[in-house]
Amino acid sequence: MSKRAQRLVSLAVLGCLMMLATAGQAAEVVDLYKASVDVANRSTDARNTALAKGLATVLIRVSGNSAITAESSVQDAMANPNRFVVQYGYQTREELSPEEGSMLKQTYLKVSFDEAAVNQFLRRQGFPIWSSSRPNVVLWGAVRDDSGRQVIGGKSQPALQQLLQMQAKRRGLPLILPAYDEEDLAQVRTGDIWGMFVEPINTASQRYSANVVVVVKMLTTPDQVQISAAMNLDERQQWWETSGDTLEAAVAALMDQLGDRIGERFAVQASMEVGEQVILEVAEVDQLTDYANLGEYLDSVLAIRGWHLRMAQGSKHQYLLTLESNLDALQQSFRIDRKLLPQPPQWVVPLGQPQTEERQPAPPEQMDDAAQVTEIGTDTQEPAVLYYRWNG
């Protein structure tokens, strides 16, 4: 195959991959390295057990993978969690019980873990790391019990909403529950959720600017809670079922499945080998503050191991990036953060070349497709060249 043909194939493949991304906005998740664990008392034994559970929660949340607790290295870390601890304290608060619908008092151990130590441990053990910039998840749910079927959201099922948010926070998922106002109800009914009719639900989800759409139905019986779920991620459907002896156990299992599936897509698998290098050319870096903010952003992207400025010309800056993982992980980070937007091909003028004609903006209806092309170097010995514009 000729170099030109290879280049065209690469462009086509990358274009298709990038068209799978949704237009949703990412959320900045706070307190990824903090945990709150319920304790029966404030004894040393209860504290040590809670610290181990808290560390497991943080490692799962940051890696995006609940299965890592089965690894011997993680079990060893949980046996000695104090080396990761920054500080801890206790808090007692009243909460609405999803099982009984009444207010109950519960004491929690609140602990903060060292971010650098946790990340270093995960990298050394070969586990992925999921950054704090995460996709918004809108969840359309319905529950059926002896009283019939009800949606989960708005003014309906407040205790169950609280439980869903608590378990989503445990996994570091920015969860949105629909308002079920007139606009929602004009498009989605309880029967649509129970029948898991994803098309009207996907349409109704557009107002929530979510990257991930989830449909959940829960069937509660005296002995068990059964959950069926469907997820739309990158315009692909995933389906699964789970259950639990209690509502809390079933919802925890649901969020673990959800967190693992989304984490598998977005967490960055670190490499101990020399990282791949790419050239990033960024337009519209107009002010000194833009340059500073762009540098801070590149520092924050987990898919980037290191970078340096190669050249600058006017508002265009060119960087050489060394990747922590691979090109797809880098582009996925850019898509979810939306601080760097792909340049439409008709706007691209490589740094150092003259502008041959005045550029014209793409029509609004073509803008999304026009922006989905990444330019690849024609020489296989040269790094790929990515053309973006600053949107910080």
Short mmCIF file of C-alpha atoms in Angstrom, two decimals:
data_model
loop_
_atom_site.label_atom_id
_atom_site.label_comp_id
_atom_site.label_asym_id
_atom_site.label_seq_id
_atom_site.Cartn_x
_atom_site.Cartn_y
_atom_site.Cartn_z
CA MET A 1 0.00 0.00 0.00
CA SER A 2 1.38 3.45 -0.91
CA LYS A 3 2.09 6.11 1.71
CA ARG A 4 -0.77 8.19 0.32
CA ALA A 5 -3.19 5.27 0.62
CA GLN A 6 -1.97 4.53 4.15
CA ARG A 7 -2.50 8.17 5.04
CA LEU A 8 -6.05 8.16 3.67
CA VAL A 9 -6.89 4.97 5.56
CA SER A 10 -5.50 6.47 8.79
CA LEU A 11 -7.54 9.61 8.30
CA ALA A 12 -10.70 7.61 7.63
CA VAL A 13 -10.25 5.38 10.68
CA LEU A 14 -9.51 8.30 12.99
CA GLY A 15 -12.41 10.24 11.57
CA CYS A 16 -14.80 7.36 12.28
CA LEU A 17 -13.48 6.94 15.81
CA MET A 18 -13.87 10.62 16.59
CA MET A 19 -17.39 10.75 15.18
CA LEU A 20 -18.38 8.27 17.90
CA ALA A 21 -17.82 10.90 20.59
CA THR A 22 -20.91 12.59 21.93
CA ALA A 23 -21.35 16.31 22.36
CA GLY A 24 -21.75 16.07 26.13
CA GLN A 25 -19.66 18.05 28.55
CA ALA A 26 -17.24 16.59 31.07
CA ALA A 27 -17.52 17.24 34.79
CA GLU A 28 -14.65 17.86 37.17
CA VAL A 29 -15.02 15.30 39.95
CA VAL A 30 -13.72 16.48 43.32
CA ASP A 31 -12.56 14.43 46.30
CA LEU A 32 -11.40 11.44 44.26
CA TYR A 33 -8.86 10.66 46.96
CA LYS A 34 -11.23 10.94 49.90
CA ALA A 35 -13.46 8.27 51.39
CA SER A 36 -16.24 8.12 53.96
CA VAL A 37 -16.73 4.73 55.64
CA ASP A 38 -19.44 3.88 58.18
CA VAL A 39 -18.16 2.61 61.53
CA ALA A 40 -19.88 0.99 64.48
CA ASN A 41 -17.64 2.80 66.98
CA ARG A 42 -14.38 4.75 67.26
CA SER A 43 -12.16 1.90 68.41
CA THR A 44 -8.73 1.22 66.90
CA ASP A 45 -9.91 -2.01 65.28
CA ALA A 46 -12.93 -0.29 63.71
CA ARG A 47 -10.69 2.54 62.46
CA ASN A 48 -8.12 0.21 60.87
CA THR A 49 -10.86 -1.77 59.14
CA ALA A 50 -12.43 1.46 57.86
CA LEU A 51 -9.08 2.77 56.60
CA ALA A 52 -8.58 -0.42 54.59
CA LYS A 53 -12.08 -0.13 53.12
CA GLY A 54 -11.51 3.55 52.37
CA LEU A 55 -8.26 2.82 50.54
CA ALA A 56 -10.00 0.12 48.49
CA THR A 57 -12.73 2.61 47.58
CA VAL A 58 -10.18 5.19 46.42
CA LEU A 59 -8.11 2.68 44.43
CA ILE A 60 -11.24 1.44 42.65
CA ARG A 61 -12.48 4.97 42.01
CA VAL A 62 -9.17 6.23 40.62
CA SER A 63 -8.45 3.13 38.52
CA GLY A 64 -12.02 2.72 37.27
CA ASN A 65 -11.82 -1.01 37.97
CA SER A 66 -13.53 -2.76 40.89
CA ALA A 67 -11.69 -6.03 40.19
CA ILE A 68 -8.32 -4.72 41.36
CA THR A 69 -9.14 -5.51 45.00
CA ALA A 70 -8.62 -9.18 44.12
CA GLU A 71 -4.97 -8.48 43.23
CA SER A 72 -2.40 -9.49 45.84
CA SER A 73 -0.59 -6.13 45.60
CA VAL A 74 -3.81 -4.27 46.42
CA GLN A 75 -4.59 -6.61 49.31
CA ASP A 76 -1.09 -5.97 50.67
CA ALA A 77 -1.69 -2.22 50.43
CA MET A 78 -5.03 -2.56 52.22
CA ALA A 79 -3.27 -4.45 55.03
CA ASN A 80 -1.10 -1.37 55.62
CA PRO A 81 -3.24 1.62 54.56
CA ASN A 82 -1.62 4.15 56.93
CA ARG A 83 1.25 4.86 54.51
CA PHE A 84 -1.29 6.38 52.09
CA VAL A 85 -3.25 8.37 54.72
CA VAL A 86 -2.98 12.17 54.94
CA GLN A 87 -5.63 12.75 57.62
CA TYR A 88 -8.84 11.32 59.05
CA GLY A 89 -11.69 12.26 61.36
CA TYR A 90 -15.19 11.25 62.39
CA GLN A 91 -18.62 12.60 61.52
CA THR A 92 -22.10 11.61 62.70
CA ARG A 93 -25.06 12.58 60.56
CA GLU A 94 -28.71 11.75 59.96
CA GLU A 95 -29.63 10.10 56.69
CA LEU A 96 -32.81 8.99 54.97
CA SER A 97 -32.92 5.19 54.88
CA PRO A 98 -33.86 3.92 51.39
CA GLU A 99 -35.09 0.66 52.90
CA GLU A 100 -37.27 2.09 55.70
CA GLY A 101 -37.90 5.64 54.51
CA SER A 102 -36.99 7.07 57.95
CA MET A 103 -34.10 9.14 59.28
CA LEU A 104 -31.23 7.21 60.88
CA LYS A 105 -28.04 8.33 62.64
CA GLN A 106 -24.74 6.95 61.36
CA THR A 107 -21.10 7.62 62.27
CA TYR A 108 -18.50 7.78 59.48
CA LEU A 109 -14.73 7.78 59.35
CA LYS A 110 -13.73 10.46 56.81
CA VAL A 111 -10.23 9.93 55.43
CA SER A 112 -8.04 11.71 52.86
CA PHE A 113 -5.38 9.72 50.99
CA ASP A 114 -2.21 11.04 49.38
CA GLU A 115 -2.88 11.57 45.66
CA ALA A 116 0.75 11.20 44.60
CA ALA A 117 1.23 8.02 46.62
CA VAL A 118 -1.97 6.45 45.27
CA ASN A 119 -1.11 7.30 41.65
CA GLN A 120 2.46 6.05 42.06
CA PHE A 121 1.19 2.75 43.48
CA LEU A 122 -1.26 2.27 40.60
CA ARG A 123 1.38 3.05 37.98
CA ARG A 124 3.96 0.73 39.51
CA GLN A 125 1.42 -2.10 39.64
CA GLY A 126 0.38 -1.52 36.03
CA PHE A 127 -3.17 -0.35 36.80
CA PRO A 128 -4.91 2.42 34.82
CA ILE A 129 -5.59 5.88 36.21
CA TRP A 130 -8.78 7.79 35.51
CA SER A 131 -8.49 11.57 35.72
CA SER A 132 -10.88 13.86 37.59
CA SER A 133 -12.37 15.05 34.27
CA ARG A 134 -15.12 12.50 33.75
CA PRO A 135 -18.16 12.08 31.49
CA ASN A 136 -21.55 13.17 32.74
CA VAL A 137 -23.95 10.25 33.18
CA VAL A 138 -27.71 10.75 32.92
CA LEU A 139 -29.71 7.89 34.41
CA TRP A 140 -33.36 7.28 33.55
CA GLY A 141 -34.77 4.85 36.08
CA ALA A 142 -38.02 3.25 37.14
CA VAL A 143 -38.80 0.99 40.08
CA ARG A 144 -41.67 -1.44 40.60
CA ASP A 145 -42.84 -2.70 43.97
CA ASP A 146 -46.18 -3.61 45.56
CA SER A 147 -47.47 -0.06 44.96
CA GLY A 148 -46.76 -0.16 41.23
CA ARG A 149 -44.21 1.52 38.95
CA GLN A 150 -42.61 4.91 39.58
CA VAL A 151 -39.85 6.90 37.93
CA ILE A 152 -36.68 7.75 39.87
CA GLY A 153 -36.11 11.48 39.76
CA GLY A 154 -37.86 14.80 40.22
CA LYS A 155 -40.07 14.50 43.31
CA SER A 156 -40.37 10.74 43.00
CA GLN A 157 -38.35 8.26 45.11
CA PRO A 158 -36.14 10.76 47.03
CA ALA A 159 -34.53 8.07 49.21
CA LEU A 160 -33.62 5.98 46.16
CA GLN A 161 -32.27 9.09 44.43
CA GLN A 162 -30.05 9.70 47.44
CA LEU A 163 -28.82 6.11 47.36
CA LEU A 164 -28.01 6.31 43.64
CA GLN A 165 -26.08 9.56 44.12
CA MET A 166 -24.16 8.12 47.08
CA GLN A 167 -23.11 5.01 45.16
CA ALA A 168 -22.25 7.08 42.08
CA LYS A 169 -20.03 9.28 44.25
CA ARG A 170 -18.34 6.16 45.61
CA ARG A 171 -17.29 5.34 42.04
CA GLY A 172 -16.52 8.94 41.05
CA LEU A 173 -19.36 9.14 38.51
CA PRO A 174 -20.99 12.55 37.85
CA LEU A 175 -24.61 11.36 37.95
CA ILE A 176 -27.57 13.34 36.62
CA LEU A 177 -31.12 12.27 37.45
CA PRO A 178 -33.79 13.75 35.14
CA ALA A 179 -36.09 16.47 36.42
CA TYR A 180 -39.16 14.72 35.01
CA ASP A 181 -40.72 18.10 34.31
CA GLU A 182 -43.10 18.83 31.45
CA GLU A 183 -40.30 18.75 28.90
CA ASP A 184 -39.12 15.32 30.03
CA LEU A 185 -42.60 13.86 30.36
CA ALA A 186 -43.49 15.02 26.86
CA GLN A 187 -40.83 12.65 25.54
CA VAL A 188 -40.37 9.89 28.12
CA ARG A 189 -42.97 7.94 30.08
CA THR A 190 -42.55 5.27 32.73
CA GLY A 191 -43.44 2.66 30.12
CA ASP A 192 -40.56 3.80 27.92
CA ILE A 193 -38.12 3.19 30.76
CA TRP A 194 -39.68 -0.11 31.77
CA GLY A 195 -39.66 -1.27 28.16
CA MET A 196 -36.10 0.10 27.81
CA PHE A 197 -36.97 1.97 24.62
CA VAL A 198 -33.68 3.78 24.19
CA GLU A 199 -34.48 6.01 21.19
CA PRO A 200 -36.91 8.46 22.89
CA ILE A 201 -34.70 8.40 25.99
CA ASN A 202 -31.59 9.29 24.01
CA THR A 203 -33.48 12.19 22.42
CA ALA A 204 -34.72 13.45 25.79
CA SER A 205 -31.18 13.19 27.22
CA GLN A 206 -29.79 15.85 24.91
CA ARG A 207 -30.91 18.66 27.25
CA TYR A 208 -28.68 17.26 30.00
CA SER A 209 -25.43 17.46 27.97
CA ALA A 210 -24.46 13.96 29.09
CA ASN A 211 -21.79 11.80 27.50
CA VAL A 212 -23.35 8.58 28.79
CA VAL A 213 -27.05 7.66 28.84
CA VAL A 214 -28.21 4.85 31.14
CA VAL A 215 -31.67 3.25 31.40
CA VAL A 216 -32.43 1.24 34.54
CA LYS A 217 -35.45 -0.70 35.73
CA MET A 218 -35.64 -2.15 39.24
CA LEU A 219 -37.99 -4.88 40.41
CA THR A 220 -38.20 -5.13 44.20
CA THR A 221 -39.55 -8.18 46.01
CA PRO A 222 -39.40 -9.10 49.71
CA ASP A 223 -36.38 -11.34 49.06
CA GLN A 224 -34.43 -9.63 46.28
CA VAL A 225 -33.98 -6.58 44.06
CA GLN A 226 -33.42 -7.28 40.37
CA ILE A 227 -31.98 -4.62 38.06
CA SER A 228 -31.80 -4.49 34.27
CA ALA A 229 -29.64 -1.78 32.71
CA ALA A 230 -28.77 -0.44 29.26
CA MET A 231 -26.04 2.08 28.52
CA ASN A 232 -25.37 4.23 25.45
CA LEU A 233 -21.66 5.10 25.28
CA ASP A 234 -19.97 6.26 22.07
CA GLU A 235 -23.30 5.53 20.31
CA ARG A 236 -22.98 1.86 21.23
CA GLN A 237 -25.41 -0.05 23.43
CA GLN A 238 -24.41 -2.25 26.35
CA TRP A 239 -26.88 -4.31 28.34
CA TRP A 240 -26.53 -6.13 31.66
CA GLU A 241 -28.45 -7.41 34.68
CA THR A 242 -27.57 -7.52 38.35
CA SER A 243 -29.29 -8.13 41.68
CA GLY A 244 -28.90 -7.92 45.43
CA ASP A 245 -30.53 -9.13 48.61
CA THR A 246 -31.24 -5.50 49.54
CA LEU A 247 -31.86 -2.33 47.59
CA GLU A 248 -28.53 -0.89 48.72
CA ALA A 249 -26.61 -4.01 47.63
CA ALA A 250 -28.33 -4.04 44.24
CA VAL A 251 -27.64 -0.35 43.60
CA ALA A 252 -24.00 -0.81 44.65
CA ALA A 253 -23.67 -3.67 42.15
CA LEU A 254 -25.29 -1.52 39.45
CA MET A 255 -22.82 1.33 40.03
CA ASP A 256 -19.86 -1.04 40.07
CA GLN A 257 -20.87 -2.40 36.68
CA LEU A 258 -21.45 1.11 35.38
CA GLY A 259 -18.18 2.45 36.77
CA ASP A 260 -16.18 -0.48 35.40
CA ARG A 261 -17.68 -0.17 31.92
CA ILE A 262 -17.12 3.59 31.68
CA GLY A 263 -13.73 3.37 33.38
CA GLU A 264 -12.57 0.78 30.88
CA ARG A 265 -13.25 3.35 28.15
CA PHE A 266 -11.71 6.43 29.74
CA ALA A 267 -9.02 5.37 32.25
CA VAL A 268 -5.45 5.65 30.96
CA GLN A 269 -3.25 2.55 31.11
CA ALA A 270 0.24 3.75 32.01
CA SER A 271 3.27 2.27 30.26
CA MET A 272 6.72 1.75 31.76
CA GLU A 273 8.28 1.87 28.27
CA VAL A 274 9.36 4.97 26.38
CA GLY A 275 6.13 6.72 25.40
CA GLU A 276 4.90 7.41 21.89
CA GLN A 277 5.49 10.96 20.70
CA VAL A 278 3.09 13.21 18.80
CA ILE A 279 3.21 16.81 17.64
CA LEU A 280 0.35 18.99 18.84
CA GLU A 281 -0.24 22.23 16.95
CA VAL A 282 -2.64 24.59 18.70
CA ALA A 283 -4.22 27.69 17.14
CA GLU A 284 -5.94 30.63 18.85
CA VAL A 285 -3.44 30.92 21.70
CA ASP A 286 -3.94 34.67 21.58
CA GLN A 287 -2.93 35.92 25.01
CA LEU A 288 -0.14 35.19 27.48
CA THR A 289 -2.83 33.85 29.82
CA ASP A 290 -3.91 31.43 27.08
CA TYR A 291 -0.35 30.12 26.86
CA ALA A 292 -0.15 29.70 30.64
CA ASN A 293 -3.55 28.03 30.87
CA LEU A 294 -2.75 25.70 27.98
CA GLY A 295 0.46 24.64 29.72
CA GLU A 296 -1.42 23.97 32.95
CA TYR A 297 -3.97 21.93 31.02
CA LEU A 298 -1.31 19.80 29.30
CA ASP A 299 0.22 19.15 32.73
CA SER A 300 -3.14 17.89 33.98
CA VAL A 301 -3.82 15.39 31.16
CA LEU A 302 -2.94 11.92 32.44
CA ALA A 303 -2.43 10.63 28.90
CA ILE A 304 0.59 12.99 28.58
CA ARG A 305 3.84 11.97 30.29
CA GLY A 306 5.75 15.10 29.27
CA TRP A 307 5.78 17.97 26.77
CA HIS A 308 7.78 20.94 25.54
CA LEU A 309 7.13 23.88 23.25
CA ARG A 310 8.84 23.39 19.88
CA MET A 311 7.96 26.70 18.23
CA ALA A 312 5.48 29.56 18.27
CA GLN A 313 4.29 31.86 15.51
CA GLY A 314 1.64 34.43 16.32
CA SER A 315 -1.28 32.68 17.95
CA LYS A 316 -0.09 29.21 16.88
CA HIS A 317 1.99 27.05 19.20
CA GLN A 318 3.52 23.68 18.44
CA TYR A 319 4.31 21.15 21.17
CA LEU A 320 6.07 17.80 21.23
CA LEU A 321 4.14 15.45 23.51
CA THR A 322 5.39 12.22 25.03
CA LEU A 323 2.40 10.00 25.77
CA GLU A 324 1.75 7.93 28.86
CA SER A 325 -0.36 5.48 26.89
CA ASN A 326 -1.42 5.84 23.25
CA LEU A 327 -2.85 8.31 20.76
CA ASP A 328 -6.45 7.16 21.24
CA ALA A 329 -6.25 7.82 25.00
CA LEU A 330 -4.94 11.33 24.32
CA GLN A 331 -7.70 12.15 21.83
CA GLN A 332 -10.29 10.74 24.19
CA SER A 333 -9.04 13.09 26.92
CA PHE A 334 -9.30 16.05 24.55
CA ARG A 335 -12.82 15.07 23.50
CA ILE A 336 -14.13 14.74 27.03
CA ASP A 337 -12.45 17.92 28.36
CA ARG A 338 -13.27 20.08 25.29
CA LYS A 339 -10.50 22.56 26.12
CA LEU A 340 -8.82 21.64 22.84
CA LEU A 341 -11.11 21.32 19.83
CA PRO A 342 -10.10 19.65 16.53
CA GLN A 343 -9.43 22.08 13.70
CA PRO A 344 -11.71 21.70 10.67
CA PRO A 345 -9.48 20.62 7.75
CA GLN A 346 -10.18 23.76 5.72
CA TRP A 347 -8.81 25.85 8.61
CA VAL A 348 -5.50 24.01 8.94
CA VAL A 349 -2.38 25.86 7.82
CA PRO A 350 0.73 24.11 9.21
CA LEU A 351 3.02 26.32 11.28
CA GLY A 352 5.58 28.06 9.09
CA GLN A 353 3.45 27.94 5.92
CA PRO A 354 1.68 31.06 4.56
CA GLN A 355 -2.08 31.44 4.67
CA THR A 356 -3.06 31.03 1.00
CA GLU A 357 -6.63 32.21 1.25
CA GLU A 358 -8.96 33.66 3.82
CA ARG A 359 -10.55 30.88 5.79
CA GLN A 360 -14.32 30.65 5.98
CA PRO A 361 -16.13 29.07 8.91
CA ALA A 362 -17.89 25.82 8.19
CA PRO A 363 -21.68 26.04 8.14
CA PRO A 364 -23.16 25.17 11.57
CA GLU A 365 -24.78 22.01 10.24
CA GLN A 366 -21.37 20.79 8.97
CA MET A 367 -19.25 21.95 11.89
CA ASP A 368 -19.28 18.73 13.90
CA ASP A 369 -18.28 16.56 10.93
CA ALA A 370 -15.75 19.11 9.68
CA ALA A 371 -13.98 19.14 13.01
CA GLN A 372 -13.52 15.39 13.15
CA VAL A 373 -10.28 15.10 11.15
CA THR A 374 -6.83 14.68 12.67
CA GLU A 375 -3.87 15.19 10.37
CA ILE A 376 -1.26 12.41 10.40
CA GLY A 377 2.34 12.78 9.30
CA THR A 378 3.08 11.13 5.96
CA ASP A 379 6.51 9.87 6.99
CA THR A 380 6.18 6.81 9.22
CA GLN A 381 9.38 7.88 11.04
CA GLU A 382 7.87 11.22 12.03
CA PRO A 383 5.39 11.71 14.89
CA ALA A 384 1.73 12.20 14.10
CA VAL A 385 0.68 15.85 13.85
CA LEU A 386 -2.56 16.86 15.58
CA TYR A 387 -4.23 20.16 14.73
CA TYR A 388 -6.39 21.72 17.45
CA ARG A 389 -7.54 25.13 18.61
CA TRP A 390 -7.56 26.38 22.19
CA ASN A 391 -10.99 26.56 23.81
CA GLY A 392 -9.93 27.17 27.40
#
